[in-house]
mmCIF file of C-alpha atoms in Angstrom:
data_model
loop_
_atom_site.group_PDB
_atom_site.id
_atom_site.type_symbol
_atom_site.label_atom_id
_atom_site.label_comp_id
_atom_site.label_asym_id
_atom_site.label_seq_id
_atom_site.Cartn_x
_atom_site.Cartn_y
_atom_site.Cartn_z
ATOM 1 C CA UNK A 1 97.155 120.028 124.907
ATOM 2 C CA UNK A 2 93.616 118.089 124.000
ATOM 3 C CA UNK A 3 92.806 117.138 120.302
ATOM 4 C CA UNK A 4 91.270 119.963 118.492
ATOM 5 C CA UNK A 5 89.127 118.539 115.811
ATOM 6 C CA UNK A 6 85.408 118.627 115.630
ATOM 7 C CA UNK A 7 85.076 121.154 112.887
ATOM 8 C CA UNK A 8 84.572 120.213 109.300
ATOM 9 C CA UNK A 9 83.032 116.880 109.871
ATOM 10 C CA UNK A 10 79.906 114.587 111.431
ATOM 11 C CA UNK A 11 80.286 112.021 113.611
ATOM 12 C CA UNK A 12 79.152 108.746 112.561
ATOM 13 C CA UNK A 13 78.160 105.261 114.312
ATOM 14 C CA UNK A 14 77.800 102.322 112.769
ATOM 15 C CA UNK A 15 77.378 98.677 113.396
ATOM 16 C CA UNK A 16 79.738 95.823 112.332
ATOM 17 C CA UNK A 17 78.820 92.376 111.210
ATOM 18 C CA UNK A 18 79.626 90.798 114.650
ATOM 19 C CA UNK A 19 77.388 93.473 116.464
ATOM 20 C CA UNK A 20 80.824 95.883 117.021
ATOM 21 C CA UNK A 21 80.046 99.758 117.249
ATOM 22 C CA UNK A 22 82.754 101.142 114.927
ATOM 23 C CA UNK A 23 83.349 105.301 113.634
ATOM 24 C CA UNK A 24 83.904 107.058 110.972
ATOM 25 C CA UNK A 25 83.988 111.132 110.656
ATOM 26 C CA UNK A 26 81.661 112.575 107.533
ATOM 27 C CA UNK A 27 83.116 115.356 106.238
ATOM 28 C CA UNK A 28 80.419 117.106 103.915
ATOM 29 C CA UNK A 29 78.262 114.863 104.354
ATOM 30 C CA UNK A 30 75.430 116.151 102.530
ATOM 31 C CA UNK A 31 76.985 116.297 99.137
ATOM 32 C CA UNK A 32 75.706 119.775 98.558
ATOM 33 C CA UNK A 33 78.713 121.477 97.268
ATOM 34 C CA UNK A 34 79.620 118.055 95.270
ATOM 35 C CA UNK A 35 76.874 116.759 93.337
ATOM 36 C CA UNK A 36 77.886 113.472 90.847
ATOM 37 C CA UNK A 37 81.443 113.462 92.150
ATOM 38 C CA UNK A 38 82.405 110.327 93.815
ATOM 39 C CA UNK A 39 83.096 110.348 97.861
ATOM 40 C CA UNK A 40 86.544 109.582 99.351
ATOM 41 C CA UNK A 41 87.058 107.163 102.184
ATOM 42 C CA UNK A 42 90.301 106.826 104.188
ATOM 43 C CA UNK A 43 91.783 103.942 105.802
ATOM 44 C CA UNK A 44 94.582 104.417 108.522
ATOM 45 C CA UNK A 45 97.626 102.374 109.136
ATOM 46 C CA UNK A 46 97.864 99.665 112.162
ATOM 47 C CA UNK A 47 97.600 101.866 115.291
ATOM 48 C CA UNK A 48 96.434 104.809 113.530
ATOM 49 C CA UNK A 49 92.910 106.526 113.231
ATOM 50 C CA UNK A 50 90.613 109.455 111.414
ATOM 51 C CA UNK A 51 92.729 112.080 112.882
ATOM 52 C CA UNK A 52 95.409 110.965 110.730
ATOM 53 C CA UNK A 53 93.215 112.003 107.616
ATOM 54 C CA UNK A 54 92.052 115.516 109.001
ATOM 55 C CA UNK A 55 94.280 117.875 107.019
ATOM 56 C CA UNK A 56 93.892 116.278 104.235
ATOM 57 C CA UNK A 57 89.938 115.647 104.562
ATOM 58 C CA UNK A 58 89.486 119.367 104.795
ATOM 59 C CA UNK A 59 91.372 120.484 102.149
ATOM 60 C CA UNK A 60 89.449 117.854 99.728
ATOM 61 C CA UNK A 61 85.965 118.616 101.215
ATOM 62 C CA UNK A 62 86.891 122.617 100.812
ATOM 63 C CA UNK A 63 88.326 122.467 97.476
ATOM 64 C CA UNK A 64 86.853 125.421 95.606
ATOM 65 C CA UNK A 65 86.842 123.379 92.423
ATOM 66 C CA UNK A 66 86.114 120.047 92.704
ATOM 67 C CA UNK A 67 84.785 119.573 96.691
ATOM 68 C CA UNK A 68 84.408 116.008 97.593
ATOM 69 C CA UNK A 69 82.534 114.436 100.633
ATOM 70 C CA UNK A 70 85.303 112.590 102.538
ATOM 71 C CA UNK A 71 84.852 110.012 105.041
ATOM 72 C CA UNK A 72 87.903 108.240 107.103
ATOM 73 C CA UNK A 73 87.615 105.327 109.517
ATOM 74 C CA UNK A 74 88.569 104.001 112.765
ATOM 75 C CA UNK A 75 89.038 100.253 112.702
ATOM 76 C CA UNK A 76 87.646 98.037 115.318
ATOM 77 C CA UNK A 77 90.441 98.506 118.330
ATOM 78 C CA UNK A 78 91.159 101.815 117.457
ATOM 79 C CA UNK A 79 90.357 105.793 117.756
ATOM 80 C CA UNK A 80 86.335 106.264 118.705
ATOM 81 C CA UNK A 81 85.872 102.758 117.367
ATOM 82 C CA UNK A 82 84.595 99.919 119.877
ATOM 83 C CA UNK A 83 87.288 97.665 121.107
ATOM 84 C CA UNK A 84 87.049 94.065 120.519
ATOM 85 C CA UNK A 85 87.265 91.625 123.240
ATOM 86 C CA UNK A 86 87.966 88.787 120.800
ATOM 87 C CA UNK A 87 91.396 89.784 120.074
ATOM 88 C CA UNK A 88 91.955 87.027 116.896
ATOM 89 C CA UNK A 89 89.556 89.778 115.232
ATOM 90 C CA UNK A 90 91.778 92.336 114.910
ATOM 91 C CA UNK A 91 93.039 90.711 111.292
ATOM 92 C CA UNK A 92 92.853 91.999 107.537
ATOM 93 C CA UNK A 93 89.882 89.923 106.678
ATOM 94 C CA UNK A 94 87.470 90.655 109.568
ATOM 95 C CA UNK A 95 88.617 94.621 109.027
ATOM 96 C CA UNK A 96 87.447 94.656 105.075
ATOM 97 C CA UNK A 97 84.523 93.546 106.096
ATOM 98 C CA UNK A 98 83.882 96.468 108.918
ATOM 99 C CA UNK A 99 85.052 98.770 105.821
ATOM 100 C CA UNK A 100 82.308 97.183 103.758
ATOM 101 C CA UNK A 101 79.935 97.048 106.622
ATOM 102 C CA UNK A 102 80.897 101.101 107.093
ATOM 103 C CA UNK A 103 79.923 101.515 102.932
ATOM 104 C CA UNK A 104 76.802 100.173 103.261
ATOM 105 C CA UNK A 105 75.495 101.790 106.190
ATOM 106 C CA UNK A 106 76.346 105.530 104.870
ATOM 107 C CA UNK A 107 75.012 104.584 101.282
ATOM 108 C CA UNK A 108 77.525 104.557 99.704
ATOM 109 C CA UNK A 109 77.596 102.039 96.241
ATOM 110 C CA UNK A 110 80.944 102.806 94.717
ATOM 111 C CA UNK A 111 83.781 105.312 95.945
ATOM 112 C CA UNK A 112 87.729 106.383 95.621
ATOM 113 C CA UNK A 113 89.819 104.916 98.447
ATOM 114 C CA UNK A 114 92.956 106.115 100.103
ATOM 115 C CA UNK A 115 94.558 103.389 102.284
ATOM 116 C CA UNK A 116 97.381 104.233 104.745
ATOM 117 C CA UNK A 117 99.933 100.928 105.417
ATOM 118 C CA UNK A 118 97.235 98.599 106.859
ATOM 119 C CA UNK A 119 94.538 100.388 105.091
ATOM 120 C CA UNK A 120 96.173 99.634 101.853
ATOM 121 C CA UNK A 121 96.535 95.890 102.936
ATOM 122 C CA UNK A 122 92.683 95.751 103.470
ATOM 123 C CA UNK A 123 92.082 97.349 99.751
ATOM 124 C CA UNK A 124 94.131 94.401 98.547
ATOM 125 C CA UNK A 125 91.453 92.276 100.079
ATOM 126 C CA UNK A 126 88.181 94.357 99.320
ATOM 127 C CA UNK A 127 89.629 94.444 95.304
ATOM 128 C CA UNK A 128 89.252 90.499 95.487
ATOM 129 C CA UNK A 129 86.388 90.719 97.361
ATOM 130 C CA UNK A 130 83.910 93.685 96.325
ATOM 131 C CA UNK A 131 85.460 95.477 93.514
ATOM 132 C CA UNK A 132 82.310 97.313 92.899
ATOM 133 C CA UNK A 133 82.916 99.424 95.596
ATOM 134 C CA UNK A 134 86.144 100.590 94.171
ATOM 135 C CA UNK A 135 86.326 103.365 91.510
ATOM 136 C CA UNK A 136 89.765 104.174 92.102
ATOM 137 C CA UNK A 137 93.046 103.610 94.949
ATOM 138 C CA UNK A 138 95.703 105.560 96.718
ATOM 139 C CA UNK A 139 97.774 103.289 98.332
ATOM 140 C CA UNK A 140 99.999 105.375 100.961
ATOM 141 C CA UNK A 141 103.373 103.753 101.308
ATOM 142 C CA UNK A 142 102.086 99.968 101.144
ATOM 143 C CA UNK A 143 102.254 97.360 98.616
ATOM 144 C CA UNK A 144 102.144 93.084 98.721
ATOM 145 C CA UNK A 145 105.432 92.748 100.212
ATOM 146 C CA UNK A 146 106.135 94.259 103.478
ATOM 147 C CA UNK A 147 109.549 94.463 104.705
ATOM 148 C CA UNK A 148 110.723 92.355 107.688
ATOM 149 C CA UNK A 149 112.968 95.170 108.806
ATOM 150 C CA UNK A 150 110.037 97.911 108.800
ATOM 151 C CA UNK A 151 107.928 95.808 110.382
ATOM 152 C CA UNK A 152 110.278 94.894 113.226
ATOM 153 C CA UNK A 153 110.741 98.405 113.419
ATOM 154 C CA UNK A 154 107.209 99.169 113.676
ATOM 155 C CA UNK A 155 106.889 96.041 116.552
ATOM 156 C CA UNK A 156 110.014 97.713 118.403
ATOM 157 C CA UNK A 157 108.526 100.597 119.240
ATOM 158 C CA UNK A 158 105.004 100.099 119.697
ATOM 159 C CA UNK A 159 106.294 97.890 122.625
ATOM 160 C CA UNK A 160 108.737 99.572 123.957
ATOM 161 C CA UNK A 161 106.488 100.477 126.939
ATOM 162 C CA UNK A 162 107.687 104.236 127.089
ATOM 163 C CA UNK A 163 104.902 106.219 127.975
ATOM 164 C CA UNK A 164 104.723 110.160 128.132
ATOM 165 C CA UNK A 165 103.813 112.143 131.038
ATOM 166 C CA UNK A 166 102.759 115.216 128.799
ATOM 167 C CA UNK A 167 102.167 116.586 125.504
ATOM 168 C CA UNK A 168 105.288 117.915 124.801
ATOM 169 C CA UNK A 169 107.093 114.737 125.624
ATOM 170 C CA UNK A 170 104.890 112.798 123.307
ATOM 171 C CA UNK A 171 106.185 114.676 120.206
ATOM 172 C CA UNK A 172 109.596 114.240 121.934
ATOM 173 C CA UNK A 173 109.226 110.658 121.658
ATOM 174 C CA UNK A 174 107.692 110.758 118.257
ATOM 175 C CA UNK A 175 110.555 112.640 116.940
ATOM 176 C CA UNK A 176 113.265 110.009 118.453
ATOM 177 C CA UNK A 177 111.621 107.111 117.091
ATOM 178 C CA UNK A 178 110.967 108.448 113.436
ATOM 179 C CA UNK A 179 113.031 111.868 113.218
ATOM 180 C CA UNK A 180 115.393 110.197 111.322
ATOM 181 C CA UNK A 181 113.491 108.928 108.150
ATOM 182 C CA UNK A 182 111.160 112.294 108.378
ATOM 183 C CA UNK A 183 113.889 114.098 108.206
ATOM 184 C CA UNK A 184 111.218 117.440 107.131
ATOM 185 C CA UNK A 185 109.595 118.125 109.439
ATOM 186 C CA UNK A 186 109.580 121.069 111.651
ATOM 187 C CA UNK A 187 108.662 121.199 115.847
ATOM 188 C CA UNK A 188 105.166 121.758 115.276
ATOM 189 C CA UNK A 189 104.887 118.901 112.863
ATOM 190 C CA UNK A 190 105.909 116.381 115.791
ATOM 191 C CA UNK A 191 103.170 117.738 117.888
ATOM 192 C CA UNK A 192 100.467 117.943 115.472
ATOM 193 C CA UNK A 193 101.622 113.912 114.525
ATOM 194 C CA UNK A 194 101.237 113.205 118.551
ATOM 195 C CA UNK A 195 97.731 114.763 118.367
ATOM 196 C CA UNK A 196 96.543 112.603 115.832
ATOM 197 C CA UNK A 197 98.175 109.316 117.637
ATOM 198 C CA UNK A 198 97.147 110.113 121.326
ATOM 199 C CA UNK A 199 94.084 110.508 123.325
ATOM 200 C CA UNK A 200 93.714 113.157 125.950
ATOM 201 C CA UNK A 201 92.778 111.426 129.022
ATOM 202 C CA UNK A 202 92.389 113.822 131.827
ATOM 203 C CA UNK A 203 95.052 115.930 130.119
ATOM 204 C CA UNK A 204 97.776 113.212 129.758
ATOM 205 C CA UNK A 205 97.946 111.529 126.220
ATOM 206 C CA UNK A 206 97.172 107.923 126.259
ATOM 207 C CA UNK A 207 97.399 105.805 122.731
ATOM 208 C CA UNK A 208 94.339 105.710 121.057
ATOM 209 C CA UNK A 209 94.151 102.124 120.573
ATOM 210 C CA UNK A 210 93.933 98.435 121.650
ATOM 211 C CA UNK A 211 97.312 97.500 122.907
ATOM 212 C CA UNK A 212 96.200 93.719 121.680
ATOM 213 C CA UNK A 213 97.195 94.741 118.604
ATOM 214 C CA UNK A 214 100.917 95.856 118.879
ATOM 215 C CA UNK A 215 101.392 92.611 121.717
ATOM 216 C CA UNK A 216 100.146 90.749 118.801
ATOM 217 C CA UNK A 217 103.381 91.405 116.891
ATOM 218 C CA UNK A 218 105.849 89.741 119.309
ATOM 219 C CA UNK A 219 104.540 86.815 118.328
ATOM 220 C CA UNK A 220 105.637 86.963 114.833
ATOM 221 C CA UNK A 221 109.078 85.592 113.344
ATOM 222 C CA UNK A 222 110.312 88.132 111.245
ATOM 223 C CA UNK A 223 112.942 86.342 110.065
ATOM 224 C CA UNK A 224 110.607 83.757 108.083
ATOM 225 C CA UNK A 225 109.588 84.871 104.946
ATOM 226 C CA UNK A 226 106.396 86.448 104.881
ATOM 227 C CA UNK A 227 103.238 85.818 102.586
ATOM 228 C CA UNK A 228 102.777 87.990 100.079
ATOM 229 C CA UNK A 229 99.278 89.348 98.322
ATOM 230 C CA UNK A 230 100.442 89.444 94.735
ATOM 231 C CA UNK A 231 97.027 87.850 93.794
ATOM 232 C CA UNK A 232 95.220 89.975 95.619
ATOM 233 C CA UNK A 233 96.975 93.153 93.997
ATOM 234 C CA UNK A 234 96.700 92.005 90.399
ATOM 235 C CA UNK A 235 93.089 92.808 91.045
ATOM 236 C CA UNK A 236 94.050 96.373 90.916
ATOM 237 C CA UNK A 237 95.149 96.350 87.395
ATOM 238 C CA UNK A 238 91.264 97.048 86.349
ATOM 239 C CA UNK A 239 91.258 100.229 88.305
ATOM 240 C CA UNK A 240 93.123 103.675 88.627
ATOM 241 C CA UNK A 241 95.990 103.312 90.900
ATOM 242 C CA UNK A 242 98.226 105.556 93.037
ATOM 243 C CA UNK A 243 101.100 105.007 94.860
ATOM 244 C CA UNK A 244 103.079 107.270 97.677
ATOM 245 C CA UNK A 245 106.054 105.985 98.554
ATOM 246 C CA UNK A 246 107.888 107.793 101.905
ATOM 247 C CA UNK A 247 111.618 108.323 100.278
ATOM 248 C CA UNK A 248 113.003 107.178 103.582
ATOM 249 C CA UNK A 249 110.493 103.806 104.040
ATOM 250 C CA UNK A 250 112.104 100.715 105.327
ATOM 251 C CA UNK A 251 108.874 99.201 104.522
ATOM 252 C CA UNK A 252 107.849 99.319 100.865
ATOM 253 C CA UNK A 253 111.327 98.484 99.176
ATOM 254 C CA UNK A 254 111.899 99.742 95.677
ATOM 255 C CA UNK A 255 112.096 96.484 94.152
ATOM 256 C CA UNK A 256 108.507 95.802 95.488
ATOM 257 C CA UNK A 257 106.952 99.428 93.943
ATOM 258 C CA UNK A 258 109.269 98.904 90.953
ATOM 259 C CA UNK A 259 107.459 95.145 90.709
ATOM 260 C CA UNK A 260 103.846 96.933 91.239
ATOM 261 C CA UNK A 261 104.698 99.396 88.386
ATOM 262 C CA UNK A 262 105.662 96.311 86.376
ATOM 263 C CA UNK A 263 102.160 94.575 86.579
ATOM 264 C CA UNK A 264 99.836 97.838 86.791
ATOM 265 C CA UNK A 265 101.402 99.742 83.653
ATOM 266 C CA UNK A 266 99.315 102.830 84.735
ATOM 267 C CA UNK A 267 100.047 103.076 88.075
ATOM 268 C CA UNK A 268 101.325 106.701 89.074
ATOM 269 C CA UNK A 269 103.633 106.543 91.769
ATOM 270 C CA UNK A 270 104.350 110.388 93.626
ATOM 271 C CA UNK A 271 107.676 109.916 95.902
ATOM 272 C CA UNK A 272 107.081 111.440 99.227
ATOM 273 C CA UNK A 273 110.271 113.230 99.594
ATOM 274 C CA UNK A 274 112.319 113.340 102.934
ATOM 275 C CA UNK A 275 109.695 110.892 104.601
ATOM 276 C CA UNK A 276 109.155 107.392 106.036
ATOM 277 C CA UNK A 277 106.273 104.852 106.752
ATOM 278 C CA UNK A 278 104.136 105.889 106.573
ATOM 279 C CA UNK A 279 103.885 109.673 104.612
ATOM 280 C CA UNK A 280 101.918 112.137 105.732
ATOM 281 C CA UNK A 281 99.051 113.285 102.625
ATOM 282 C CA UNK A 282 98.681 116.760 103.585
ATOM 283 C CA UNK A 283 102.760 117.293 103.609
ATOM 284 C CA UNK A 284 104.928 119.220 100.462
ATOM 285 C CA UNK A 285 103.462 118.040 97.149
ATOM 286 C CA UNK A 286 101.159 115.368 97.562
ATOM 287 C CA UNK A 287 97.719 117.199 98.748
ATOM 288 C CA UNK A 288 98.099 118.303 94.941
ATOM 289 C CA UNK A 289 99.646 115.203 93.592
ATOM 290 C CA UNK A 290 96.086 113.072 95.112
ATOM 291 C CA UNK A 291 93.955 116.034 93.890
ATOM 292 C CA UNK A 292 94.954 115.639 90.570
ATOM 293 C CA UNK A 293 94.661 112.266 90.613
ATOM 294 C CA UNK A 294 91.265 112.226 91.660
ATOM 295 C CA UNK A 295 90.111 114.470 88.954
ATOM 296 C CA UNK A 296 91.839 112.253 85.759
ATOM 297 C CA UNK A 297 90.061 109.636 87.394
ATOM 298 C CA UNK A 298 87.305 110.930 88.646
ATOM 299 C CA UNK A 299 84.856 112.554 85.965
ATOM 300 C CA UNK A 300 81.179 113.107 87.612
ATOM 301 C CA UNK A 301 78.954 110.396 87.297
#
């Protein structure tokens, strides 16, 4: 069962600093049907991609009140984007800079930003790097202290070498190693997440990225403490902030979002109910709960 997508969206090239050929799907690109309203841009987790994003893209690009253009991102390693055969590259700093690298070459000056796990992480960066680019953030299920548990989890079973033969046994798979903190979602949900994680190759699905990246992780010591980005995130406080928390995360604890809530008085935080790491946006409530977001935030220019 191939990936589906194609409609709704251009498909966009552009260079990195380091001469990388990274992606990015447009979705209204032209603006017409949103004139003065700020674009979106979408950042997916560690091994995730654009396809993650499509649901939601849509419905954002073809709201009938407030249509936004939309773009998400592949990072270098992953999805349609270029793979890098330095694999130290693959690292928070080098990927803000593809994001900025990606702003410029679509012209675009200033924008909201959702970032997914990962993609969060690299909005830490970019606020303490280019905060003009950032009008407002939606961090989805991420904050500056990650879980040693989650991310064990998350190292567990991107190596656990299991590898499906077929489509249904991909959202098989899916379902036994998250079923229990997305607790739901129905049948179709499993295959539509496999979809957006695998690449048909010759009608097998293969995972769409770099597996660099997830051997990476066996090299870390999980039970050290790791370093946090509490400097980075008090950048934040200038800006409109969102955060979705999956009910059922075992990376963002409480006492972390609790801690964020603390230091960014107007942060609105939308619980993601009967998920995990990371929520999906265009699940229940929260298509609506980001929509209105983006309009108290988001007056046109």
């Amino acid at each position: 069962m191939p990936d589906t997508d194609g409609v709704g969206f251009q498909e966009r090239f552009y260079t990195s600093a380091d001469g990388l050929r990274l992606y990015a799907r447009d979705y209204r690109p032209d603006g017409a049907a949103s004139p003065g309203r700020l674009p979106v841009i979408c950042l997916p987790g560690l091994t995730r991609n654009t396809r993650d994003f499509h649901p939601l893209a849509l419905l954002l690009s073809r709201d009938t009140t407030a249509p936004r253009r939309v773009i998400a991102l592949d990072s270098r390693g992953r999805g349609n984007s270029a793979w890098d055969g330095n694999k130290a590259n693959y690292n928070l700093a080098i990927e803000a800079g593809d994001v900025i690298a990606a702003c410029a070459a679509l012209g675009i000056e200033r924008a909201f930003f959702i970032g997914t796990s990962r993609g969060g992480l690299i909005l830490h960066l970019i606020a303490a790097t280019r905060p003009d680019l950032l009008e407002a953030v939606i961090l989805n299920d991420i904050g500056p202290v990650l879980e040693a548990e989650g991310l064990a989890r998350i190292r567990d079973y991107l190596n656990s070498g299991r590898k499906p033969g077929d489509w249904n046994e991909a959202a098989v798979i899916l379902k036994e190693n998250h079923g229990a903190s997305f607790i739901t979602l129905a049948e179709e949900d499993w295959h539509e997440m496999a979809l957006a994680l695998y690449r048909d190759i010759d009608g097998r699905p293969v995972a769409d990225f770099d597996p660099a990246i997830a051997e990476a992780l066996k090299s870390v010591d999980f039970s050290q403490p790791m370093p946090d980005l509490w400097e980075q995130f008090d950048r934040l406080s200038r800006f409109p902030l969102m955060l979705i928390r999956g009910e059922n995360t075992s990376l963002l604890s409480k006492e972390t979002a609790d801690e964020m809530a603390r230091r960014h008085p107007r942060l609105i935080l939308h619980a993601a109910d009967g998920q995990g790491h990371a929520p999906l946006l265009h699940h229940a409530g929260t298509p609506a709960a980001i929509g209105a977001f983006l309009a108290t935030c988001g007056l046109p220019d």
